[in-house]
PDB file of C-alpha atoms in Angstrom:
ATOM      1  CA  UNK A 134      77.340 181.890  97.950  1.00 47.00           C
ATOM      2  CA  UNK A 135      77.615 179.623 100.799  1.00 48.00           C
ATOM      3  CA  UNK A 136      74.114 178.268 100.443  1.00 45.00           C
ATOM      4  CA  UNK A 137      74.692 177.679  96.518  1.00 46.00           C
ATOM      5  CA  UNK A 138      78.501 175.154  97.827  1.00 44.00           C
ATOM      6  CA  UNK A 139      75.656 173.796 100.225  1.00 46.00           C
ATOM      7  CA  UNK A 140      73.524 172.890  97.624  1.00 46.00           C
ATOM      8  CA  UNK A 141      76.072 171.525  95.021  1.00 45.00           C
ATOM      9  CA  UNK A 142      78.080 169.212  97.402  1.00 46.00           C
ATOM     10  CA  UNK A 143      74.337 167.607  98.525  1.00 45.00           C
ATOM     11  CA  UNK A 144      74.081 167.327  94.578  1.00 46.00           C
ATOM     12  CA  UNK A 145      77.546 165.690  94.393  1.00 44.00           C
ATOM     13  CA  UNK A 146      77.345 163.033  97.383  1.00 44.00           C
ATOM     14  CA  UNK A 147      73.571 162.232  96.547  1.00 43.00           C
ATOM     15  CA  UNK A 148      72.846 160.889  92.795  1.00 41.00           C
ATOM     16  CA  UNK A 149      69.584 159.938  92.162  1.00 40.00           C
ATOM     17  CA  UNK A 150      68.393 157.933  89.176  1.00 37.00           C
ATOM     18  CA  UNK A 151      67.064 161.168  87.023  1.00 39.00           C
ATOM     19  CA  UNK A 152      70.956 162.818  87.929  1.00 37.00           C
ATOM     20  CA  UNK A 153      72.223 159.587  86.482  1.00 36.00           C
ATOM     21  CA  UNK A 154      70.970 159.963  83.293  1.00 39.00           C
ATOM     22  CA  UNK A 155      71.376 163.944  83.072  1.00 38.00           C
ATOM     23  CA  UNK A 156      73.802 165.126  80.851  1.00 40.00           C
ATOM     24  CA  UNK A 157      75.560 166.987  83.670  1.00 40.00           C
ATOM     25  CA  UNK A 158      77.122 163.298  84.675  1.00 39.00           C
ATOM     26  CA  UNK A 159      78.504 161.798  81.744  1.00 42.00           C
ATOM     27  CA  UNK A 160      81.903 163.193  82.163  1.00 44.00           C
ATOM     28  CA  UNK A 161      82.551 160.964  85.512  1.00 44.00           C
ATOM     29  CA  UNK A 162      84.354 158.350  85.908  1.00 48.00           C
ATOM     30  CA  UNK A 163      82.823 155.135  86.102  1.00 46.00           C
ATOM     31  CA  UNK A 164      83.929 154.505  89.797  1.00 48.00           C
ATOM     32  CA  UNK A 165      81.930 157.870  90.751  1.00 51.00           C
ATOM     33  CA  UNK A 166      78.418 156.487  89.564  1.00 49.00           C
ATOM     34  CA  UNK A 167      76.738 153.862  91.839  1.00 55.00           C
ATOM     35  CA  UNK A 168      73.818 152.070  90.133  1.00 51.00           C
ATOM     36  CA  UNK A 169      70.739 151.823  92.545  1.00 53.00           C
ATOM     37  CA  UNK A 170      70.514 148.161  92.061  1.00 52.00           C
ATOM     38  CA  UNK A 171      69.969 145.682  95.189  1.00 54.00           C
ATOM     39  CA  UNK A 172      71.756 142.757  95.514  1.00 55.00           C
ATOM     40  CA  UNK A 173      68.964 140.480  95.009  1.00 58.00           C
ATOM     41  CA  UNK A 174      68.561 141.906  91.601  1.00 57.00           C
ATOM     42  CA  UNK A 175      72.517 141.415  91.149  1.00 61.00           C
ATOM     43  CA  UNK A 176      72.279 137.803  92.120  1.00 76.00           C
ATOM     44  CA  UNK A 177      68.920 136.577  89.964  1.00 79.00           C
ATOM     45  CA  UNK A 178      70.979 138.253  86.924  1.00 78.00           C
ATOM     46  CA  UNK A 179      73.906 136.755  87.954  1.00 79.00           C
ATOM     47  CA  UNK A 180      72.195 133.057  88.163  1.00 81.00           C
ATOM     48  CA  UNK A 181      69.993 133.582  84.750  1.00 79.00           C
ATOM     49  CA  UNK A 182      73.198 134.545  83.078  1.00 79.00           C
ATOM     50  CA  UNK A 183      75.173 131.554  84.803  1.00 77.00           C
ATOM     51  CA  UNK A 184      71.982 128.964  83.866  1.00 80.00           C
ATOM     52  CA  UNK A 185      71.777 130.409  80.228  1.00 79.00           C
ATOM     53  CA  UNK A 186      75.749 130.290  79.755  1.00 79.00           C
ATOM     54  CA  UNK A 187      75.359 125.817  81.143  1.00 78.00           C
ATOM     55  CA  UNK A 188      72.353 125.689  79.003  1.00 80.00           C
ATOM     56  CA  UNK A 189      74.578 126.723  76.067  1.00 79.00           C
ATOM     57  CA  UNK A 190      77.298 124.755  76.405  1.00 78.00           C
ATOM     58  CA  UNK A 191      75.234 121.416  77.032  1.00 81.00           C
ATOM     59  CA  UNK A 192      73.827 122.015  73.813  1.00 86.00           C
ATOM     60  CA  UNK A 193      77.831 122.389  72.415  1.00 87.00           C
ATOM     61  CA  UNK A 194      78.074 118.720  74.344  1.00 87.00           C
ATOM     62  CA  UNK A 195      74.865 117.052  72.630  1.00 90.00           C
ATOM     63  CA  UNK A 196      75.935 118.723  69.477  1.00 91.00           C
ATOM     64  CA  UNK A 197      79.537 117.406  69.676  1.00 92.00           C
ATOM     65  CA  UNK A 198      78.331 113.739  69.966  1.00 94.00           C
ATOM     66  CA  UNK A 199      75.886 114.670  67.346  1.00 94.00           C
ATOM     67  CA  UNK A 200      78.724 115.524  64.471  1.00 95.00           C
ATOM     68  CA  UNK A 201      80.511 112.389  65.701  1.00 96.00           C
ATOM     69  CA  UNK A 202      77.671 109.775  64.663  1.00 96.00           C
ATOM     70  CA  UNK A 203      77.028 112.369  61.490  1.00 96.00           C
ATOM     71  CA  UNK A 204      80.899 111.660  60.469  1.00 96.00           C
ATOM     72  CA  UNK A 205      80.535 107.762  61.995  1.00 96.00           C
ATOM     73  CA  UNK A 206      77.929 107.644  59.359  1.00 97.00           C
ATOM     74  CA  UNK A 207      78.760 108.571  56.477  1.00 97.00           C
ATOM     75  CA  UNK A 208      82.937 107.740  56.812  1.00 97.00           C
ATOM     76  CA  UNK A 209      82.549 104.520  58.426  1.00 97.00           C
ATOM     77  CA  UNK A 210      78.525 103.220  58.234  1.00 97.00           C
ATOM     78  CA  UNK A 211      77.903 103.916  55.155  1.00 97.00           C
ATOM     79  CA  UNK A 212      81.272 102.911  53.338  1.00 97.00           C
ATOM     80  CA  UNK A 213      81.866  99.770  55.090  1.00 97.00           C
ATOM     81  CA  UNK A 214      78.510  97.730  54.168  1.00 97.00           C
ATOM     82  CA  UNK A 215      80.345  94.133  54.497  1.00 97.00           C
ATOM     83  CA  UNK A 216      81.246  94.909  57.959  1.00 97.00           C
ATOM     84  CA  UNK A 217      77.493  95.797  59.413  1.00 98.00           C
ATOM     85  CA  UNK A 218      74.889  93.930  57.270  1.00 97.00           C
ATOM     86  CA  UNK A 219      75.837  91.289  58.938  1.00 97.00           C
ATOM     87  CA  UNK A 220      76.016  92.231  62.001  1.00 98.00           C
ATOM     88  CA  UNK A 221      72.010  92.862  61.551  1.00 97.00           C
ATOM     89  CA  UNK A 222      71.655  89.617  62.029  1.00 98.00           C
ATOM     90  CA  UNK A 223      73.444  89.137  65.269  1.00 97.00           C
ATOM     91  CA  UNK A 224      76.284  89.094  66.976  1.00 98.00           C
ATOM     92  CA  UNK A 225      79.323  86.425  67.080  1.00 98.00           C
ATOM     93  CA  UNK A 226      82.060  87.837  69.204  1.00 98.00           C
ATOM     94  CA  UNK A 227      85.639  85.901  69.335  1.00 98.00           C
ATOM     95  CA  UNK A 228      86.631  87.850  72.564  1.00 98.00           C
ATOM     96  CA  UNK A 229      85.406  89.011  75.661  1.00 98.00           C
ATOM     97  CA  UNK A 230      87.270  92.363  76.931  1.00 98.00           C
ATOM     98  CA  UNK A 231      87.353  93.654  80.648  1.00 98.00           C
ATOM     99  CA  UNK A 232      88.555  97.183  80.805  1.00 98.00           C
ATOM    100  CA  UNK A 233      88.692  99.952  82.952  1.00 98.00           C
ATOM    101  CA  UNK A 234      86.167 102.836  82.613  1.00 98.00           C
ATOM    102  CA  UNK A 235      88.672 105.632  82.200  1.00 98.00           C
ATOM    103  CA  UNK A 236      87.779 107.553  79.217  1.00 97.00           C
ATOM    104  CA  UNK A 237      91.618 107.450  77.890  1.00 97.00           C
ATOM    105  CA  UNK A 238      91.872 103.667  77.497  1.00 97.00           C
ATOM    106  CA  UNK A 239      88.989 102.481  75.024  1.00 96.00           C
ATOM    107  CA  UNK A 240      89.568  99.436  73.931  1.00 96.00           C
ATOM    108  CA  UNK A 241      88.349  99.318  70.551  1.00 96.00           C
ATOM    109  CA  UNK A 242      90.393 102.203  69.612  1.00 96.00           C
ATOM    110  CA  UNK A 243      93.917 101.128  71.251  1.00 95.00           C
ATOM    111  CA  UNK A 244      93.289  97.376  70.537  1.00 96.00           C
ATOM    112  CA  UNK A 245      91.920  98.361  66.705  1.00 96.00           C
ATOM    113  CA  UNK A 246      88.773  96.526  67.491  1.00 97.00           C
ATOM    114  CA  UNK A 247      85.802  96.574  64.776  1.00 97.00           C
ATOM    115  CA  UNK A 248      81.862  96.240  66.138  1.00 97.00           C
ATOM    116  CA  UNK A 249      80.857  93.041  66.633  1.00 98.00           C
ATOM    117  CA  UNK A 250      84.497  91.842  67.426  1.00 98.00           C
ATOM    118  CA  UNK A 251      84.235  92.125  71.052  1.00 98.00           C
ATOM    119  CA  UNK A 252      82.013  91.657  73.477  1.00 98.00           C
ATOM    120  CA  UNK A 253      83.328  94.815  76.477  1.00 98.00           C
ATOM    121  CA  UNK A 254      82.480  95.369  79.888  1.00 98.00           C
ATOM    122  CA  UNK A 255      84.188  98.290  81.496  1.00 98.00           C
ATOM    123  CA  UNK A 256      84.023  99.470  84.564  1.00 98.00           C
ATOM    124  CA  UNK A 257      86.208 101.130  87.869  1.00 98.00           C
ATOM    125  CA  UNK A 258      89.840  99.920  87.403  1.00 98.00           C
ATOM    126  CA  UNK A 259      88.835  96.936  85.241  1.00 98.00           C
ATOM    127  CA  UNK A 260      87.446  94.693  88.012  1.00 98.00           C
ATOM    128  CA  UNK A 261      86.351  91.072  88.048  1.00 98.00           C
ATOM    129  CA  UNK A 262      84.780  89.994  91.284  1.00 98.00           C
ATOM    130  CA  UNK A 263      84.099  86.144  92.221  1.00 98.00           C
ATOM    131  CA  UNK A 264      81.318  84.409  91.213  1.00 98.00           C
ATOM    132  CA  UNK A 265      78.498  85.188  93.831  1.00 96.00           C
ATOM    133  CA  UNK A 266      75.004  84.985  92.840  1.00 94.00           C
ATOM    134  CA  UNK A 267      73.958  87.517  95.628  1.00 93.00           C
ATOM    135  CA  UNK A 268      76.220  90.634  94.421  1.00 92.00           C
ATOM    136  CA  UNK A 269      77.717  92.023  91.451  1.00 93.00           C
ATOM    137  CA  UNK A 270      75.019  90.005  89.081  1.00 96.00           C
ATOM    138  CA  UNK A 271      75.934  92.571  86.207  1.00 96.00           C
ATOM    139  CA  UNK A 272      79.292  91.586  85.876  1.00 98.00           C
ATOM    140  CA  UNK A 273      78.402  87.984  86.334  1.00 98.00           C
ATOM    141  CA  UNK A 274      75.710  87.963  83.446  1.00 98.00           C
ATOM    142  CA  UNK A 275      77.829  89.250  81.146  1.00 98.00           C
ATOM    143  CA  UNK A 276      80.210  86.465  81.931  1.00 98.00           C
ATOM    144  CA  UNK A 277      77.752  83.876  81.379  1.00 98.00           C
ATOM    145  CA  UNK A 278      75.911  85.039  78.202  1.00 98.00           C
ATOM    146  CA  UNK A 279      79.519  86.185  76.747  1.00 98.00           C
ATOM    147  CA  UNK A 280      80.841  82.441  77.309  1.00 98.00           C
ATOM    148  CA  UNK A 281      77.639  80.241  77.304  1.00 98.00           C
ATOM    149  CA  UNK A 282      75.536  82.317  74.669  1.00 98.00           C
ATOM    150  CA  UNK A 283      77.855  84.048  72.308  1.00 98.00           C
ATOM    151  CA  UNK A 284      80.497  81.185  72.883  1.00 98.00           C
ATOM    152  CA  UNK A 285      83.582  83.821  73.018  1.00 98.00           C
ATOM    153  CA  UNK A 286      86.938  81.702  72.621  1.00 97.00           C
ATOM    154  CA  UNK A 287      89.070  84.603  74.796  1.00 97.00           C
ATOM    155  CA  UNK A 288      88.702  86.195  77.948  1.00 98.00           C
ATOM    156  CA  UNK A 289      90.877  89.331  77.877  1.00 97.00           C
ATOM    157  CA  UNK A 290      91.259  91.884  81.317  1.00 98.00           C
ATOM    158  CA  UNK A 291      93.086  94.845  80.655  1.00 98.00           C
ATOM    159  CA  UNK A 292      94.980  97.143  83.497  1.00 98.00           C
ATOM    160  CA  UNK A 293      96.569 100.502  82.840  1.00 98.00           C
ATOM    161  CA  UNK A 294      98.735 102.913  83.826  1.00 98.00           C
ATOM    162  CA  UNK A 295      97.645 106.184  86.231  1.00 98.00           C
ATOM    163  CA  UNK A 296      94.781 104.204  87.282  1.00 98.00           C
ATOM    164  CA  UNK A 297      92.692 106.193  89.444  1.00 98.00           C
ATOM    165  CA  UNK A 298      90.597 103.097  90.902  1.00 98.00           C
ATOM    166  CA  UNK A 299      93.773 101.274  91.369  1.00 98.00           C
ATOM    167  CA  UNK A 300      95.160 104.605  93.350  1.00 98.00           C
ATOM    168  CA  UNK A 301      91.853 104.074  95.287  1.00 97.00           C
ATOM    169  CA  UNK A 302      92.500 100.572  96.249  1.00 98.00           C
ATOM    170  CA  UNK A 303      96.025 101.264  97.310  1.00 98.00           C
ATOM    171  CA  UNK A 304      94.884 104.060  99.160  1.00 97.00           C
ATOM    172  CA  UNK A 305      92.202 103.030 101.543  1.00 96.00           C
ATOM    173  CA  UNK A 306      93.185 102.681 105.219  1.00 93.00           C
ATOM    174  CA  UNK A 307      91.804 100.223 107.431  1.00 88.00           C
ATOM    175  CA  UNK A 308      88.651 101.366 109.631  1.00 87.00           C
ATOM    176  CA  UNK A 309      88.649 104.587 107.318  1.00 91.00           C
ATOM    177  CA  UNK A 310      84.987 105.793 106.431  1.00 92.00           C
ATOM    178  CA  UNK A 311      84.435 105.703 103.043  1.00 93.00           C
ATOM    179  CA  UNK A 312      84.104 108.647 100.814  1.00 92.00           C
ATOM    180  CA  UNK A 313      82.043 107.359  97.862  1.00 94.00           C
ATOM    181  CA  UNK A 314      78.984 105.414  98.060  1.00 96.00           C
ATOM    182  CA  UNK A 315      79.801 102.502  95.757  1.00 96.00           C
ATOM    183  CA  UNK A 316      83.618 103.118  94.605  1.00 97.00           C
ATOM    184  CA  UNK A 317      85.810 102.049  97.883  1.00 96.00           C
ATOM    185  CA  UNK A 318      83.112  98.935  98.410  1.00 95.00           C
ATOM    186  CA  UNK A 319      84.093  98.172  94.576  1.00 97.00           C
ATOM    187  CA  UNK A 320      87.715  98.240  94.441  1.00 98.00           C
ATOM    188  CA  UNK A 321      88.178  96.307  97.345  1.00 97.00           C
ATOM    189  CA  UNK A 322      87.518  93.320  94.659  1.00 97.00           C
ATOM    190  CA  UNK A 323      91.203  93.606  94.598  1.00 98.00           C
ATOM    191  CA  UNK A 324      92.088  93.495  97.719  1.00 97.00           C
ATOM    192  CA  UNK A 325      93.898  90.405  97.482  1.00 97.00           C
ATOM    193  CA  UNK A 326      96.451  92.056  95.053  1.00 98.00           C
ATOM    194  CA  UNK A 327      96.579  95.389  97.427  1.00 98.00           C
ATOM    195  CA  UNK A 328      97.961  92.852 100.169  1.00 97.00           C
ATOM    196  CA  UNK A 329     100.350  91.271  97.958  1.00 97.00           C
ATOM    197  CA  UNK A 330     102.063  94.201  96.651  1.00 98.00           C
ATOM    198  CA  UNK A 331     102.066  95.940  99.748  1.00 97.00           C
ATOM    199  CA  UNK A 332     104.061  92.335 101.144  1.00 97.00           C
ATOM    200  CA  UNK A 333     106.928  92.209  98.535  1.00 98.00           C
ATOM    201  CA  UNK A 334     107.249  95.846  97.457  1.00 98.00           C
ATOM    202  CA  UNK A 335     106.529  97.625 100.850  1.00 97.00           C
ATOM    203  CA  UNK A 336     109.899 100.220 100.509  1.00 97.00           C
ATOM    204  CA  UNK A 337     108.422 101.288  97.290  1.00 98.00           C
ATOM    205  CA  UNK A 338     107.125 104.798  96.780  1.00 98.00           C
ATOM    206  CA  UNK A 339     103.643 105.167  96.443  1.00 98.00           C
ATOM    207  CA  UNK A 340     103.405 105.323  92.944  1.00 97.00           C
ATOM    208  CA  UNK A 341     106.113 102.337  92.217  1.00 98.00           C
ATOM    209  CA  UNK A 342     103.285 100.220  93.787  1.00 98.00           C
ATOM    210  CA  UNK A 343     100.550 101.350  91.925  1.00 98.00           C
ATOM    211  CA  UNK A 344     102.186 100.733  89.447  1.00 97.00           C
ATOM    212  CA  UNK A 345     102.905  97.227  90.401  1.00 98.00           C
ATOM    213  CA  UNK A 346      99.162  96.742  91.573  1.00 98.00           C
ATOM    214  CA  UNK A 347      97.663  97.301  87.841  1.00 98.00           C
ATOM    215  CA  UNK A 348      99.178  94.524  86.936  1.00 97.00           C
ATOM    216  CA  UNK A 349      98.301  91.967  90.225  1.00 97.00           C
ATOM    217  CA  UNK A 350      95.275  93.288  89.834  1.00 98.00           C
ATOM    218  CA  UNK A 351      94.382  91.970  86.604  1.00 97.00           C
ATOM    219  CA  UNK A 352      95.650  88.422  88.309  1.00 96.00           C
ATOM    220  CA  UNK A 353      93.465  88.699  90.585  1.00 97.00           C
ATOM    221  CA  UNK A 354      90.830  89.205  88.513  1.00 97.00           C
ATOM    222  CA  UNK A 355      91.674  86.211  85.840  1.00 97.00           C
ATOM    223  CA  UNK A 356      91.773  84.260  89.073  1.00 96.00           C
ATOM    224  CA  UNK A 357      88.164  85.285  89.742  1.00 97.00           C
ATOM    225  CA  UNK A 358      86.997  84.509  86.576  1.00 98.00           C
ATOM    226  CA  UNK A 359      87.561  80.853  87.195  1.00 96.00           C
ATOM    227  CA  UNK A 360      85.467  80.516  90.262  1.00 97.00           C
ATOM    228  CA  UNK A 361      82.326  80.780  87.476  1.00 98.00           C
ATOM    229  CA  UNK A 362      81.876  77.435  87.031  1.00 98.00           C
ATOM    230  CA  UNK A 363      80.991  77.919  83.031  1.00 98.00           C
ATOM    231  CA  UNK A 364      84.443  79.476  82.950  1.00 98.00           C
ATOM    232  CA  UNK A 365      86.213  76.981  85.007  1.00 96.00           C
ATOM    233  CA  UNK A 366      84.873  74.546  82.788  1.00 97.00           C
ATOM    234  CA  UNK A 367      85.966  76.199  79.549  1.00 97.00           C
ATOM    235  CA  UNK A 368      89.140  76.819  80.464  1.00 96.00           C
ATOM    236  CA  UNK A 369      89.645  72.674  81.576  1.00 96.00           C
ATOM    237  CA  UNK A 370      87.870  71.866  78.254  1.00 95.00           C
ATOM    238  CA  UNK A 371      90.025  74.139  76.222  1.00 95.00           C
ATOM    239  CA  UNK A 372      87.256  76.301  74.181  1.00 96.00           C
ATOM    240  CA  UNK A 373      88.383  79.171  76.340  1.00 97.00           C
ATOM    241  CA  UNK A 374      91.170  80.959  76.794  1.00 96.00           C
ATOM    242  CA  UNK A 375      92.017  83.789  79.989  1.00 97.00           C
ATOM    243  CA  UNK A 376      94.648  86.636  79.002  1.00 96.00           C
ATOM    244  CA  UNK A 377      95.941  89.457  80.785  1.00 96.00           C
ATOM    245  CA  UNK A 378      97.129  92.539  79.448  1.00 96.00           C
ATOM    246  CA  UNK A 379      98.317  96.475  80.511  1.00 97.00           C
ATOM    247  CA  UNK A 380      98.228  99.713  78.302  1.00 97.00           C
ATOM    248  CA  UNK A 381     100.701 101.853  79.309  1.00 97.00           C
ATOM    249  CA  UNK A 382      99.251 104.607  77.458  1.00 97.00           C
ATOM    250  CA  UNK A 383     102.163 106.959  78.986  1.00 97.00           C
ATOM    251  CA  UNK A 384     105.132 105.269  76.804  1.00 97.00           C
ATOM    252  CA  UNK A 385     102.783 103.765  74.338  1.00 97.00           C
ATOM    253  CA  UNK A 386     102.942 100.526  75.368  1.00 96.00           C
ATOM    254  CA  UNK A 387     100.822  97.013  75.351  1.00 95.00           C
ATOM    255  CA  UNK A 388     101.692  94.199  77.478  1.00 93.00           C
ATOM    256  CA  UNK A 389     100.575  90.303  78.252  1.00 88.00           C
ATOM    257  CA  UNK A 390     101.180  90.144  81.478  1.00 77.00           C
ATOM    258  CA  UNK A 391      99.548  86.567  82.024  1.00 67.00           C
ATOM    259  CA  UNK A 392      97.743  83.935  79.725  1.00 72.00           C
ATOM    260  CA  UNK A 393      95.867  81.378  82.843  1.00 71.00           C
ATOM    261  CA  UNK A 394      96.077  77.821  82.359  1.00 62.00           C
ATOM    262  CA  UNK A 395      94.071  74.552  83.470  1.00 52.00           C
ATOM    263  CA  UNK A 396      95.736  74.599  86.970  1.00 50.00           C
ATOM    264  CA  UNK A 397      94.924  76.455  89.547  1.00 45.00           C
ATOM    265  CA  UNK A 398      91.422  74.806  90.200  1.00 38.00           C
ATOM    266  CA  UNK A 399      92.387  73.966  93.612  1.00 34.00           C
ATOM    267  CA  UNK A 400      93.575  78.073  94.603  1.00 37.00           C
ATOM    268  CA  UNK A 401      90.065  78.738  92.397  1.00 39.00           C
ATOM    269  CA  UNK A 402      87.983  76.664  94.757  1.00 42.00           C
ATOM    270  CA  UNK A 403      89.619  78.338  97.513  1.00 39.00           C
ATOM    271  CA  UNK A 404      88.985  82.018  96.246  1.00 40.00           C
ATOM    272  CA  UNK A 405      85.125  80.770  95.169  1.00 42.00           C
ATOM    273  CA  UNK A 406      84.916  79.794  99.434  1.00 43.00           C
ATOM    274  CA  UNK A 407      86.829  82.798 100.769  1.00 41.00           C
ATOM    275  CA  UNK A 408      84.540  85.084  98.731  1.00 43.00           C
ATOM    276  CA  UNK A 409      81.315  83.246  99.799  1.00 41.00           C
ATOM    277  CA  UNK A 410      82.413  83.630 103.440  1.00 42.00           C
ATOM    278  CA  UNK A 411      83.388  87.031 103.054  1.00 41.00           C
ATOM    279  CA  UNK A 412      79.882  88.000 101.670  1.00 36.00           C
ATOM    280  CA  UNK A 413      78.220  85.262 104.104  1.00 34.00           C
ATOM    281  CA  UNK A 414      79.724  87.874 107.337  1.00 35.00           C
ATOM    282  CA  UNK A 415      79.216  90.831 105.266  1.00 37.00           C
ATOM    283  CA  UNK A 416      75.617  89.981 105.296  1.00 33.00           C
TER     284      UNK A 416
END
């Protein structure tokens, strides 16, 4: 007798893979059976599972932009022939937009803009640096074919609200290491508007003066678009036009905040030096 308890409690403690498929264990629990699987094996399941499940859903991404240009097609392509035939031809924008990157302001959709209206650049918190040659040649040959090519009659730079390169901007400390590789070196385009705000609004919270900053921001940049001398020279000659706006797409609101005029060359000749100089050290 006490051989045979012997001999059943080794069977007990002990299951080996034929036990585990016997029919003497399918009445225990599950928390009584222990699967003699390794780790490794757990993991390499774990990761083909994982790498099958991404696989999946970017194949639900590509197929989700390919139902939008199926429905572009045949609601808007299709039915709207006097509105792309010509644009086959080419391209004759009246306005040149600046706008910020963020995927919840598009401007075409909250300004009701139809292709071949506008000619866009977005990018991080709707940035317009100084003419320079050296850097930031994207931005600056868009300018010039936008103005001196396609002949566009309005500038337009739009700010926003909850502007995450604007929080950026306001945010960076002096002698702080950067985090990103390109974004702090980019927003510091608006530096200029960063010191102002943080002059006349200093016992502001934090998020008064970003706020506030959207707005100076776009300033600044209208200011920088008239250090390109093709701009400058527009603006003097009166075939071009520099406005400012804000979404706030919070309260669902549009704003012009500023429409520039002929003056200023003299504070535009003095940004167009202070930006050479500042890329002149920087280099």
């Amino acid at each position: 007798m006490g051989s045979h308890r012997r001999h059943h409690h080794h069977q007990r403690s002990s299951p080996s893979i034929h036990s585990f498929s016997s029919p003497s264990l399918t009445h225990h629990q599950p928390s009584q059976v222990r699967l003699p699987v390794s780790s490794s094996t757990i993991s390499t399941r774990a990761i083909r599972t994982y790498s099958s499940l991404l696989l999946l859903l970017m194949d639900a991404a590509v197929d989700r932009l390919k139902e939008g240009f199926d429905k572009f097609k045949t609601e808007v392509y299709d039915k709207k022939p006097e509105l792309f035939e010509p644009l086959k031809a080419g391209q004759a924008p009246k306005y040149m937009v600046f706008s910020c990157a963020d995927s919840r302001v598009c401007p075409s959709v909250t300004l009701g803009l139809q292709p071949g209206e506008a000619f866009t650049v977005r990018n991080i918190a709707n940035m317009v640096p100084a003419y320079c040659k050296i850097k930031h040649t994207g931005v600056g040959s868009a300018i010039e074919y936008a103005v001196c090519a396609l002949k566009v009659e309005l500038i337009v730079v739009i700010g926003h609200s909850r502007c995450g390169g604007i929080k950026a901007l306001l945010s960076l400390q002096d002698g702080a290491q950067d985090t990103f590789h390109f974004v702090e070196d980019w927003v510091r385009t608006g530096f200029p508007a960063k010191k102002k705000v943080q002059t006349e609004h200093a016992s502001l919270p934090f998020d008064d003066q970003c706020t506030i900053l959207e707005k100076e921001a776009v300033n600044t940049s209208l200011e920088n678009l008239k250090t390109y001398p093709f701009v400058k020279e527009g603006v003097a000659n009166g075939t071009l036009k520099l406005v400012g706006g804000h979404y706030d797409f919070v309260s669902g609101k549009f704003d012009a905040i500023a429409v520039c005029k002929v003056e200023c060359s003299i504070v535009t000749d003095q940004l167009l030096r202070w930006n050479q100089g500042a890329l002149l050290s920087e280099l």
